[in-house]
Tab-separated table of C-alpha atoms in Angstrom:
chain	number	residue	atom	x	y	z
Z	1	UNK	CA	-30.461	24.368	-92.249
Z	2	UNK	CA	-34.274	24.566	-92.155
Z	3	UNK	CA	-34.777	25.338	-88.426
Z	4	UNK	CA	-38.105	27.042	-89.348
Z	5	UNK	CA	-40.121	27.485	-92.458
Z	6	UNK	CA	-42.373	30.133	-93.967
Z	7	UNK	CA	-46.081	29.231	-93.928
Z	8	UNK	CA	-47.661	26.359	-92.040
Z	9	UNK	CA	-48.311	22.626	-91.989
Z	10	UNK	CA	-51.818	21.244	-92.097
Z	11	UNK	CA	-52.962	18.082	-90.310
Z	12	UNK	CA	-56.306	16.337	-91.057
Z	13	UNK	CA	-57.255	14.305	-87.946
Z	14	UNK	CA	-60.238	13.594	-85.668
Z	15	UNK	CA	-58.495	11.761	-82.800
Z	16	UNK	CA	-58.658	14.337	-79.982
Z	17	UNK	CA	-56.167	12.487	-77.744
Z	18	UNK	CA	-53.537	12.541	-80.538
Z	19	UNK	CA	-54.400	16.140	-81.467
Z	20	UNK	CA	-53.824	17.246	-77.838
Z	21	UNK	CA	-50.482	15.417	-77.792
Z	22	UNK	CA	-49.459	17.322	-80.933
Z	23	UNK	CA	-50.658	20.665	-79.544
Z	24	UNK	CA	-48.704	20.136	-76.285
Z	25	UNK	CA	-45.380	21.067	-77.922
Z	26	UNK	CA	-45.829	24.844	-77.941
Z	27	UNK	CA	-42.164	25.652	-78.685
Z	28	UNK	CA	-42.058	23.509	-81.751
Z	29	UNK	CA	-45.388	24.880	-83.002
Z	30	UNK	CA	-43.967	28.344	-82.753
Z	31	UNK	CA	-41.241	27.404	-85.180
Z	32	UNK	CA	-43.426	25.159	-87.377
Z	33	UNK	CA	-46.994	26.510	-87.281
Z	34	UNK	CA	-49.764	23.898	-87.700
Z	35	UNK	CA	-53.409	24.059	-88.625
Z	36	UNK	CA	-55.655	21.173	-87.698
Z	37	UNK	CA	-58.923	20.351	-89.491
Z	38	UNK	CA	-61.344	17.401	-89.247
Z	39	UNK	CA	-62.131	16.481	-92.833
Z	40	UNK	CA	-60.043	15.925	-95.959
Z	41	UNK	CA	-62.196	18.231	-98.047
Z	42	UNK	CA	-61.851	21.071	-95.498
Z	43	UNK	CA	-58.092	20.603	-95.394
Z	44	UNK	CA	-57.678	20.598	-99.194
Z	45	UNK	CA	-59.879	23.674	-99.515
Z	46	UNK	CA	-57.682	25.481	-97.002
Z	47	UNK	CA	-54.501	24.427	-98.865
Z	48	UNK	CA	-55.843	25.760	-102.110
Z	49	UNK	CA	-55.888	29.276	-100.646
Z	50	UNK	CA	-52.515	30.717	-101.656
Z	51	UNK	CA	-52.432	33.363	-98.883
Z	52	UNK	CA	-52.604	30.671	-96.125
Z	53	UNK	CA	-49.220	29.348	-97.404
Z	54	UNK	CA	-49.756	25.712	-96.610
Z	55	UNK	CA	-46.461	23.927	-97.247
Z	56	UNK	CA	-47.180	20.312	-96.339
Z	57	UNK	CA	-50.294	18.260	-95.509
Z	58	UNK	CA	-50.545	15.318	-93.107
Z	59	UNK	CA	-53.622	13.095	-93.470
Z	60	UNK	CA	-54.679	10.398	-91.019
Z	61	UNK	CA	-55.266	7.023	-92.733
Z	62	UNK	CA	-58.492	6.572	-90.716
Z	63	UNK	CA	-60.063	9.409	-92.857
Z	64	UNK	CA	-59.171	7.914	-96.260
Z	65	UNK	CA	-61.910	6.314	-98.279
Z	66	UNK	CA	-62.415	6.115	-102.034
Z	67	UNK	CA	-63.967	9.563	-102.259
Z	68	UNK	CA	-61.342	11.333	-100.134
Z	69	UNK	CA	-58.620	9.492	-101.975
Z	70	UNK	CA	-59.945	10.789	-105.263
Z	71	UNK	CA	-60.015	14.336	-103.824
Z	72	UNK	CA	-56.379	13.963	-102.731
Z	73	UNK	CA	-55.280	12.725	-106.207
Z	74	UNK	CA	-57.003	15.675	-107.827
Z	75	UNK	CA	-55.310	18.084	-105.501
Z	76	UNK	CA	-51.911	16.497	-106.172
Z	77	UNK	CA	-52.379	17.176	-109.845
Z	78	UNK	CA	-53.271	20.883	-109.303
Z	79	UNK	CA	-50.822	21.665	-106.494
Z	80	UNK	CA	-47.931	19.202	-106.856
Z	81	UNK	CA	-45.561	21.509	-104.907
Z	82	UNK	CA	-47.433	20.687	-101.646
Z	83	UNK	CA	-46.449	17.224	-100.442
Z	84	UNK	CA	-49.124	15.061	-98.798
Z	85	UNK	CA	-48.020	12.643	-96.101
Z	86	UNK	CA	-50.106	9.741	-94.872
Z	87	UNK	CA	-50.160	9.169	-91.114
Z	88	UNK	CA	-50.640	5.449	-90.357
Z	89	UNK	CA	-51.370	4.561	-86.788
Z	90	UNK	CA	-53.238	1.295	-87.282
Z	91	UNK	CA	-52.057	-2.158	-88.264
Z	92	UNK	CA	-52.871	-3.582	-91.664
Z	93	UNK	CA	-52.415	-2.701	-95.316
Z	94	UNK	CA	-52.655	0.861	-96.673
Z	95	UNK	CA	-55.512	0.197	-99.095
Z	96	UNK	CA	-58.780	1.623	-100.392
Z	97	UNK	CA	-61.050	-1.053	-101.827
Z	98	UNK	CA	-58.055	-3.349	-102.082
Z	99	UNK	CA	-55.945	-0.789	-103.946
Z	100	UNK	CA	-52.490	-0.179	-102.411
Z	101	UNK	CA	-51.951	3.490	-101.520
Z	102	UNK	CA	-48.317	3.470	-100.435
Z	103	UNK	CA	-46.902	4.778	-103.752
Z	104	UNK	CA	-49.503	7.516	-104.016
Z	105	UNK	CA	-48.257	9.697	-101.103
Z	106	UNK	CA	-44.952	11.621	-100.628
Z	107	UNK	CA	-44.312	9.440	-97.582
Z	108	UNK	CA	-46.033	7.324	-94.965
Z	109	UNK	CA	-45.300	8.118	-91.268
Z	110	UNK	CA	-45.918	5.052	-89.151
Z	111	UNK	CA	-47.217	5.671	-85.659
Z	112	UNK	CA	-45.759	9.103	-84.915
Z	113	UNK	CA	-45.584	9.755	-81.200
Z	114	UNK	CA	-45.488	13.568	-81.191
Z	115	UNK	CA	-45.144	16.683	-83.329
Z	116	UNK	CA	-41.396	16.278	-83.455
Z	117	UNK	CA	-41.811	13.156	-85.598
Z	118	UNK	CA	-43.800	15.283	-88.079
Z	119	UNK	CA	-41.276	18.074	-88.057
Z	120	UNK	CA	-38.241	15.772	-88.503
Z	121	UNK	CA	-39.635	14.541	-91.790
Z	122	UNK	CA	-40.676	18.018	-92.920
Z	123	UNK	CA	-37.163	19.398	-92.236
Z	124	UNK	CA	-35.505	16.495	-94.117
Z	125	UNK	CA	-37.807	17.043	-97.087
Z	126	UNK	CA	-37.143	20.788	-97.347
Z	127	UNK	CA	-33.413	20.459	-96.737
Z	128	UNK	CA	-33.094	17.819	-99.453
Z	129	UNK	CA	-34.262	20.406	-102.008
Z	130	UNK	CA	-31.370	22.664	-101.061
Z	131	UNK	CA	-28.584	20.085	-100.747
Z	132	UNK	CA	-25.447	21.999	-101.878
Z	133	UNK	CA	-23.513	18.696	-102.095
Z	134	UNK	CA	-25.411	17.882	-105.254
Z	135	UNK	CA	-23.942	20.711	-107.293
Z	136	UNK	CA	-21.675	19.684	-110.136
Z	137	UNK	CA	-19.325	21.572	-112.389
Z	138	UNK	CA	-21.264	23.548	-114.974
Z	139	UNK	CA	-20.621	23.129	-118.718
Z	140	UNK	CA	-18.695	26.377	-119.257
Z	141	UNK	CA	-14.886	25.984	-119.202
Z	142	UNK	CA	-12.910	27.824	-116.533
Z	143	UNK	CA	-11.145	31.018	-117.426
Z	144	UNK	CA	-12.978	31.339	-120.743
Z	145	UNK	CA	-15.351	34.226	-121.404
Z	146	UNK	CA	-18.997	33.420	-122.111
Z	147	UNK	CA	-22.253	35.329	-122.470
Z	148	UNK	CA	-25.323	34.782	-120.342
Z	149	UNK	CA	-28.214	36.817	-118.991
Z	150	UNK	CA	-26.869	38.514	-115.877
Z	151	UNK	CA	-30.338	38.220	-114.306
Z	152	UNK	CA	-29.591	34.501	-113.971
Z	153	UNK	CA	-26.736	35.134	-111.504
Z	154	UNK	CA	-26.706	36.592	-107.988
Z	155	UNK	CA	-23.797	38.639	-106.768
Z	156	UNK	CA	-22.169	37.796	-103.439
Z	157	UNK	CA	-19.684	40.228	-102.001
Z	158	UNK	CA	-16.158	38.775	-102.260
Z	159	UNK	CA	-15.404	39.725	-98.689
Z	160	UNK	CA	-18.718	38.240	-97.550
Z	161	UNK	CA	-18.355	34.941	-99.381
Z	162	UNK	CA	-18.314	31.977	-97.029
Z	163	UNK	CA	-15.141	29.912	-97.720
Z	164	UNK	CA	-15.020	26.157	-97.591
Z	165	UNK	CA	-11.992	23.916	-98.383
Z	166	UNK	CA	-13.909	22.539	-101.393
Z	167	UNK	CA	-16.294	24.809	-103.272
Z	168	UNK	CA	-19.904	23.598	-103.377
Z	169	UNK	CA	-20.688	26.188	-106.049
Z	170	UNK	CA	-19.715	27.342	-109.544
Z	171	UNK	CA	-18.254	30.807	-109.055
Z	172	UNK	CA	-17.884	33.532	-111.647
Z	173	UNK	CA	-16.753	37.097	-111.978
Z	174	UNK	CA	-18.571	39.621	-114.220
Z	175	UNK	CA	-16.469	41.188	-116.979
Z	176	UNK	CA	-19.163	43.483	-118.401
Z	177	UNK	CA	-22.896	43.418	-119.051
Z	178	UNK	CA	-23.942	39.818	-119.628
Z	179	UNK	CA	-20.305	38.662	-119.900
Z	180	UNK	CA	-18.758	36.339	-117.352
Z	181	UNK	CA	-15.804	34.093	-116.718
Z	182	UNK	CA	-15.897	31.043	-114.419
Z	183	UNK	CA	-13.039	30.917	-111.879
Z	184	UNK	CA	-14.137	27.994	-109.745
Z	185	UNK	CA	-15.970	24.755	-110.533
Z	186	UNK	CA	-18.208	23.083	-107.922
Z	187	UNK	CA	-15.817	20.510	-106.339
Z	188	UNK	CA	-12.652	22.631	-106.806
Z	189	UNK	CA	-10.351	23.456	-103.878
Z	190	UNK	CA	-10.708	27.077	-102.716
Z	191	UNK	CA	-8.047	28.856	-100.668
Z	192	UNK	CA	-8.030	32.219	-98.972
Z	193	UNK	CA	-5.043	33.154	-101.116
Z	194	UNK	CA	-6.957	32.463	-104.310
Z	195	UNK	CA	-9.815	34.709	-103.150
Z	196	UNK	CA	-7.330	37.390	-102.023
Z	197	UNK	CA	-5.782	37.391	-105.512
Z	198	UNK	CA	-9.103	38.537	-106.998
Z	199	UNK	CA	-9.566	40.999	-104.170
Z	200	UNK	CA	-6.197	42.549	-104.966
Z	201	UNK	CA	-7.405	42.876	-108.607
Z	202	UNK	CA	-10.321	45.004	-107.453
Z	203	UNK	CA	-13.029	42.313	-107.861
Z	204	UNK	CA	-15.921	43.206	-105.594
Z	205	UNK	CA	-18.348	40.347	-106.222
Z	206	UNK	CA	-18.550	36.690	-107.047
Z	207	UNK	CA	-21.505	35.555	-109.118
Z	208	UNK	CA	-23.443	32.382	-108.405
Z	209	UNK	CA	-25.948	30.884	-110.862
Z	210	UNK	CA	-29.561	31.400	-109.780
Z	211	UNK	CA	-30.262	27.673	-109.480
Z	212	UNK	CA	-27.365	27.369	-106.972
Z	213	UNK	CA	-28.033	30.482	-104.954
Z	214	UNK	CA	-30.901	29.020	-102.853
Z	215	UNK	CA	-28.425	26.256	-101.967
Z	216	UNK	CA	-25.818	28.868	-101.051
Z	217	UNK	CA	-28.384	30.506	-98.702
Z	218	UNK	CA	-29.009	27.129	-97.144
Z	219	UNK	CA	-25.247	26.529	-96.723
Z	220	UNK	CA	-24.668	29.998	-95.172
Z	221	UNK	CA	-27.809	29.636	-93.076
Z	222	UNK	CA	-26.550	26.440	-91.519
Z	223	UNK	CA	-23.205	27.981	-90.687
Z	224	UNK	CA	-24.904	31.107	-89.261
Z	225	UNK	CA	-27.235	28.993	-87.214
Z	226	UNK	CA	-24.305	27.162	-85.627
Z	227	UNK	CA	-22.642	30.510	-84.762
Z	228	UNK	CA	-25.858	32.044	-83.322
Z	229	UNK	CA	-26.429	28.927	-81.191
Z	230	UNK	CA	-22.872	28.816	-79.938
Z	231	UNK	CA	-22.793	30.227	-76.378
Z	232	UNK	CA	-19.075	30.919	-76.606
Z	233	UNK	CA	-19.351	33.090	-79.789
Z	234	UNK	CA	-19.263	36.776	-79.170
Z	235	UNK	CA	-22.382	38.861	-79.726
Z	236	UNK	CA	-20.716	41.053	-82.409
Z	237	UNK	CA	-19.774	37.935	-84.427
Z	238	UNK	CA	-23.368	36.641	-84.116
Z	239	UNK	CA	-24.855	39.985	-85.233
Z	240	UNK	CA	-22.468	40.532	-88.135
Z	241	UNK	CA	-22.832	36.948	-89.391
Z	242	UNK	CA	-26.587	37.097	-89.180
Z	243	UNK	CA	-26.749	40.446	-91.067
Z	244	UNK	CA	-24.608	39.001	-93.846
Z	245	UNK	CA	-27.085	36.133	-94.210
Z	246	UNK	CA	-29.886	38.681	-94.280
Z	247	UNK	CA	-28.162	40.664	-97.010
Z	248	UNK	CA	-27.911	37.564	-99.212
Z	249	UNK	CA	-31.563	36.702	-98.541
Z	250	UNK	CA	-32.661	40.204	-99.654
Z	251	UNK	CA	-30.536	39.968	-102.831
Z	252	UNK	CA	-32.133	36.658	-103.661
Z	253	UNK	CA	-35.696	38.005	-103.169
Z	254	UNK	CA	-35.007	41.231	-105.068
Z	255	UNK	CA	-33.250	39.644	-108.038
Z	256	UNK	CA	-34.908	36.239	-108.428
Z	257	UNK	CA	-38.408	36.892	-107.171
Z	258	UNK	CA	-40.442	35.686	-104.186
Z	259	UNK	CA	-41.818	32.223	-103.509
Z	260	UNK	CA	-42.328	30.199	-100.323
Z	261	UNK	CA	-39.090	28.326	-100.702
Z	262	UNK	CA	-37.099	31.531	-100.843
Z	263	UNK	CA	-39.047	32.887	-97.894
Z	264	UNK	CA	-37.813	29.904	-95.815
Z	265	UNK	CA	-34.402	31.632	-95.829
Z	266	UNK	CA	-35.970	34.884	-94.757
Z	267	UNK	CA	-37.708	33.112	-91.929
Z	268	UNK	CA	-34.390	31.591	-90.784
Z	269	UNK	CA	-32.702	34.968	-90.839
Z	270	UNK	CA	-35.546	36.511	-88.748
Z	271	UNK	CA	-35.464	33.538	-86.321
Z	272	UNK	CA	-31.758	34.024	-85.778
Z	273	UNK	CA	-32.228	37.770	-85.235
Z	274	UNK	CA	-34.885	37.126	-82.592
Z	275	UNK	CA	-32.610	34.665	-80.845
Z	276	UNK	CA	-29.887	37.287	-80.581
Z	277	UNK	CA	-32.326	40.018	-79.529
Z	278	UNK	CA	-33.783	37.934	-76.765
Z	279	UNK	CA	-30.256	37.181	-75.561
Z	280	UNK	CA	-29.663	40.955	-75.457
Z	281	UNK	CA	-32.771	41.426	-73.339
Z	282	UNK	CA	-31.677	38.737	-70.885
Z	283	UNK	CA	-28.398	40.537	-70.470
Z	284	UNK	CA	-30.042	43.927	-70.190
Z	285	UNK	CA	-28.125	45.234	-73.161
Z	286	UNK	CA	-29.339	48.270	-75.085
Z	287	UNK	CA	-29.232	49.213	-78.709
Z	288	UNK	CA	-26.263	51.432	-77.949
Z	289	UNK	CA	-24.291	48.248	-77.167
Z	290	UNK	CA	-24.965	47.108	-80.741
Z	291	UNK	CA	-24.513	50.291	-82.830
Z	292	UNK	CA	-20.929	49.425	-83.705
Z	293	UNK	CA	-22.023	45.850	-84.727
Z	294	UNK	CA	-24.686	46.971	-87.180
Z	295	UNK	CA	-23.786	46.968	-90.896
Z	296	UNK	CA	-23.535	50.566	-92.047
Z	297	UNK	CA	-23.583	49.427	-95.691
Z	298	UNK	CA	-26.520	46.976	-95.656
Z	299	UNK	CA	-29.824	48.816	-95.419
Z	300	UNK	CA	-32.557	46.203	-95.586
Z	301	UNK	CA	-31.334	43.372	-93.336
Z	302	UNK	CA	-30.242	45.920	-90.692
Z	303	UNK	CA	-33.706	47.598	-90.806
Z	304	UNK	CA	-35.308	44.138	-90.413
Z	305	UNK	CA	-33.033	43.354	-87.421
Z	306	UNK	CA	-33.921	46.757	-85.909
Z	307	UNK	CA	-37.655	46.181	-86.487
Z	308	UNK	CA	-37.501	42.842	-84.628
Z	309	UNK	CA	-35.490	44.537	-81.823
Z	310	UNK	CA	-38.150	47.350	-81.482
Z	311	UNK	CA	-41.028	44.811	-81.665
Z	312	UNK	CA	-39.532	42.821	-78.827
Z	313	UNK	CA	-39.067	45.934	-76.797
Z	314	UNK	CA	-42.674	47.026	-77.324
Z	315	UNK	CA	-43.942	43.780	-75.866
Z	316	UNK	CA	-44.615	41.587	-78.873
Z	317	UNK	CA	-44.037	38.217	-77.135
Z	318	UNK	CA	-44.991	35.974	-80.028
Z	319	UNK	CA	-42.201	34.918	-82.339
Z	320	UNK	CA	-44.801	34.735	-85.112
Z	321	UNK	CA	-45.733	38.448	-84.609
Z	322	UNK	CA	-42.161	39.647	-84.489
Z	323	UNK	CA	-41.361	37.647	-87.619
Z	324	UNK	CA	-44.303	39.215	-89.469
Z	325	UNK	CA	-43.014	42.689	-88.720
Z	326	UNK	CA	-39.438	41.674	-89.575
Z	327	UNK	CA	-40.741	40.304	-92.924
Z	328	UNK	CA	-42.429	43.603	-93.668
Z	329	UNK	CA	-39.099	45.307	-92.990
Z	330	UNK	CA	-37.256	42.857	-95.301
Z	331	UNK	CA	-39.595	43.668	-98.116
Z	332	UNK	CA	-40.184	47.380	-97.469
Z	333	UNK	CA	-38.047	48.547	-100.421
Z	334	UNK	CA	-38.780	45.716	-102.865
Z	335	UNK	CA	-40.762	48.112	-105.049
Z	336	UNK	CA	-37.780	50.418	-105.304
Z	337	UNK	CA	-35.544	47.616	-106.580
Z	338	UNK	CA	-38.213	46.592	-109.065
Z	339	UNK	CA	-38.544	50.125	-110.416
Z	340	UNK	CA	-34.875	50.945	-110.591
Z	341	UNK	CA	-32.334	48.836	-108.705
Z	342	UNK	CA	-29.673	51.549	-108.670
Z	343	UNK	CA	-31.996	53.829	-106.647
Z	344	UNK	CA	-31.800	51.414	-103.691
Z	345	UNK	CA	-30.925	53.296	-100.470
Z	346	UNK	CA	-30.789	56.567	-102.428
Z	347	UNK	CA	-31.070	59.980	-100.742
Z	348	UNK	CA	-34.283	61.505	-102.249
Z	349	UNK	CA	-32.720	65.024	-102.124
Z	350	UNK	CA	-30.007	63.852	-104.550
Z	351	UNK	CA	-32.367	62.504	-107.214
Z	352	UNK	CA	-33.322	64.144	-110.492
Z	353	UNK	CA	-36.975	64.827	-111.223
Z	354	UNK	CA	-37.632	61.519	-113.091
Z	355	UNK	CA	-35.880	59.365	-110.480
Z	356	UNK	CA	-37.703	61.228	-107.693
Z	357	UNK	CA	-41.058	60.360	-109.256
Z	358	UNK	CA	-40.009	56.690	-109.197
Z	359	UNK	CA	-38.835	56.956	-105.650
Z	360	UNK	CA	-42.028	58.588	-104.461
Z	361	UNK	CA	-44.161	55.711	-105.722
Z	362	UNK	CA	-41.929	52.780	-104.709
Z	363	UNK	CA	-43.762	52.050	-101.457
Z	364	UNK	CA	-47.125	51.718	-103.188
Z	365	UNK	CA	-45.610	49.814	-106.092
Z	366	UNK	CA	-44.023	47.283	-103.645
Z	367	UNK	CA	-47.359	46.737	-101.932
Z	368	UNK	CA	-49.054	46.082	-105.278
Z	369	UNK	CA	-46.365	43.530	-106.161
Z	370	UNK	CA	-46.935	41.706	-102.842
Z	371	UNK	CA	-50.751	41.771	-103.159
Z	372	UNK	CA	-50.507	40.286	-106.657
Z	373	UNK	CA	-48.522	37.331	-105.295
Z	374	UNK	CA	-51.386	36.468	-102.966
Z	375	UNK	CA	-48.804	35.111	-100.508
Z	376	UNK	CA	-48.814	37.766	-97.828
Z	377	UNK	CA	-51.492	38.974	-95.469
Z	378	UNK	CA	-52.733	42.566	-95.797
Z	379	UNK	CA	-50.811	43.610	-92.683
Z	380	UNK	CA	-47.506	42.900	-94.388
Z	381	UNK	CA	-48.643	44.751	-97.536
Z	382	UNK	CA	-49.622	47.791	-95.471
Z	383	UNK	CA	-46.196	47.877	-93.789
Z	384	UNK	CA	-44.618	48.140	-97.219
Z	385	UNK	CA	-47.203	50.593	-98.619
Z	386	UNK	CA	-47.146	53.021	-95.674
Z	387	UNK	CA	-43.549	52.892	-94.421
Z	388	UNK	CA	-42.948	56.505	-95.549
Z	389	UNK	CA	-46.068	57.849	-93.801
Z	390	UNK	CA	-45.866	59.446	-90.309
Z	391	UNK	CA	-48.488	60.248	-87.682
Z	392	UNK	CA	-47.031	63.773	-87.253
Z	393	UNK	CA	-44.890	66.178	-89.228
Z	394	UNK	CA	-44.903	69.213	-91.445
Z	395	UNK	CA	-45.602	67.490	-94.792
Z	396	UNK	CA	-49.276	66.922	-95.224
Z	397	UNK	CA	-48.845	64.324	-98.008
Z	398	UNK	CA	-46.747	62.151	-95.712
Z	399	UNK	CA	-48.913	62.460	-92.594
Z	400	UNK	CA	-51.647	59.976	-91.667
Z	401	UNK	CA	-53.270	59.020	-88.364
Z	402	UNK	CA	-54.231	55.611	-89.799
Z	403	UNK	CA	-50.679	54.203	-89.785
Z	404	UNK	CA	-50.712	51.052	-87.644
Z	405	UNK	CA	-48.145	50.194	-84.983
Z	406	UNK	CA	-46.406	47.465	-87.031
Z	407	UNK	CA	-45.882	49.913	-89.904
Z	408	UNK	CA	-44.506	52.497	-87.459
Z	409	UNK	CA	-41.980	49.984	-86.207
Z	410	UNK	CA	-40.699	49.407	-89.781
Z	411	UNK	CA	-40.684	53.116	-90.374
Z	412	UNK	CA	-38.758	54.110	-87.310
Z	413	UNK	CA	-36.204	51.329	-87.943
Z	414	UNK	CA	-35.906	52.688	-91.548
Z	415	UNK	CA	-35.450	56.289	-90.271
Z	416	UNK	CA	-32.924	55.192	-87.637
Z	417	UNK	CA	-30.768	53.477	-90.221
Z	418	UNK	CA	-30.875	56.392	-92.692
Z	419	UNK	CA	-30.304	59.052	-90.071
Z	420	UNK	CA	-28.026	57.389	-87.534
Z	421	UNK	CA	-26.407	54.183	-88.790
Z	422	UNK	CA	-25.734	54.956	-92.430
Z	423	UNK	CA	-22.231	56.378	-92.876
Z	424	UNK	CA	-21.333	55.673	-89.204
Z	425	UNK	CA	-23.130	56.834	-86.139
Z	426	UNK	CA	-22.240	59.832	-83.988
Z	427	UNK	CA	-23.628	61.521	-80.871
Z	428	UNK	CA	-24.821	64.465	-83.040
Z	429	UNK	CA	-26.695	62.270	-85.482
Z	430	UNK	CA	-28.346	60.360	-82.645
Z	431	UNK	CA	-29.376	63.553	-80.888
Z	432	UNK	CA	-30.976	64.926	-84.074
Z	433	UNK	CA	-32.853	61.761	-84.570
Z	434	UNK	CA	-34.211	61.657	-80.988
Z	435	UNK	CA	-35.184	65.343	-80.985
Z	436	UNK	CA	-36.737	65.652	-84.417
Z	437	UNK	CA	-37.453	62.529	-86.523
Z	438	UNK	CA	-38.626	60.466	-83.567
Z	439	UNK	CA	-41.209	63.137	-82.719
Z	440	UNK	CA	-43.180	62.210	-85.793
Z	441	UNK	CA	-44.078	58.790	-84.361
Z	442	UNK	CA	-46.494	57.646	-81.674
Z	443	UNK	CA	-45.609	58.093	-77.985
Z	444	UNK	CA	-45.263	54.309	-77.506
Z	445	UNK	CA	-42.713	54.196	-80.353
Z	446	UNK	CA	-40.788	57.138	-78.895
Z	447	UNK	CA	-40.807	55.487	-75.481
Z	448	UNK	CA	-39.487	52.164	-76.852
Z	449	UNK	CA	-36.645	53.912	-78.715
Z	450	UNK	CA	-35.688	55.890	-75.617
Z	451	UNK	CA	-35.504	52.736	-73.599
Z	452	UNK	CA	-33.538	50.843	-76.311
Z	453	UNK	CA	-31.049	53.667	-76.503
Z	454	UNK	CA	-31.029	54.197	-72.709
Z	455	UNK	CA	-32.016	57.807	-73.124
Z	456	UNK	CA	-34.443	59.310	-70.674
Z	457	UNK	CA	-36.385	62.509	-71.397
Z	458	UNK	CA	-34.308	64.291	-68.773
Z	459	UNK	CA	-31.109	63.383	-70.735
Z	460	UNK	CA	-32.014	65.095	-73.986
């Protein structure tokens, strides 16, 4: 379910009374950021800038004349992926010089009363693109081997797969490189016994075609959102379910590439993480309460959850700011996957000389990848590029006083996972982290971690 989206909406309007009514809904604007401008030309110029990530444009009918209509038509040709919605608040036909405009816009919203009316349409539009009910059985016959490029499939852990009485997806198992067999058609009944049969055979992953995986993320995101919002669900269930969603989001970004639609799922995962974290804060729970809930096998989504937790502890009140740091954490190892996927989460000390060279440049490589997309601001790119640098320490090549706080948050979350969570936590591992690794970070980072872990200086 699209409860948030990556990027922002843009509204072209000059009616101050209506603008103030829209801006009055601060909570909704946090989830669905909005930029307001006064002329159509200004709005379209902003939308052309890829790094602003404009996802939808609303234009007041009062600002449409023949010239602005021509500008809009030209924009639609160049950027068809950005829908333009006409806002009609006056009586009368929707015309320019007698020409009917209704069919030239994605939709016409008649007399919206508040920002919720805008959002309701936006949500329905984005969700329609990921409607898992539309999947149909693929052409390959069940239980017959076939060849296909394995890059066109995304693996989902068999134990993590979200069961439903009827499968919404075509499910496969991988036999060898580029060889698959389909075991479930979209529309088939799925039972726990059927899945268990393949688990008993040693099957670790189910493979979903790339064109269906975004819909699978939407499906699991909706289920996760219900669990996170359920006051009777236990915290450990909320955390584990959310981290599983995060794991699937990261796999999708790593294997299939990055675009705004895929980042919607990342935004949903981060929003759910923040919801849980703020619930922790209300109940005065510390990170120690959550150590047993964190996924010891899933590096990236757990680091992102941790980064959001630390950001919140350090006083980042804005959901937008915490999400930005969480996104940097989600992407921090994307360069490593691109260079050599099997090096993911590797211990540098265990690598041979060639692999170590790849590992040493993965942070810079990841930042270059993000900059070339022109989708992310420089702050996010710097988090990825500098996440192995420290303000202190014995290795000159890894020390820099120019590392910003957001990057330090990602870095300390990464260190905490590698040194404490991975392989199972223990008092000895935690003590080593607090007394040695944590000393390489700024005092405010150290203080936040001590508070999260309920460890005072006098207790070490």
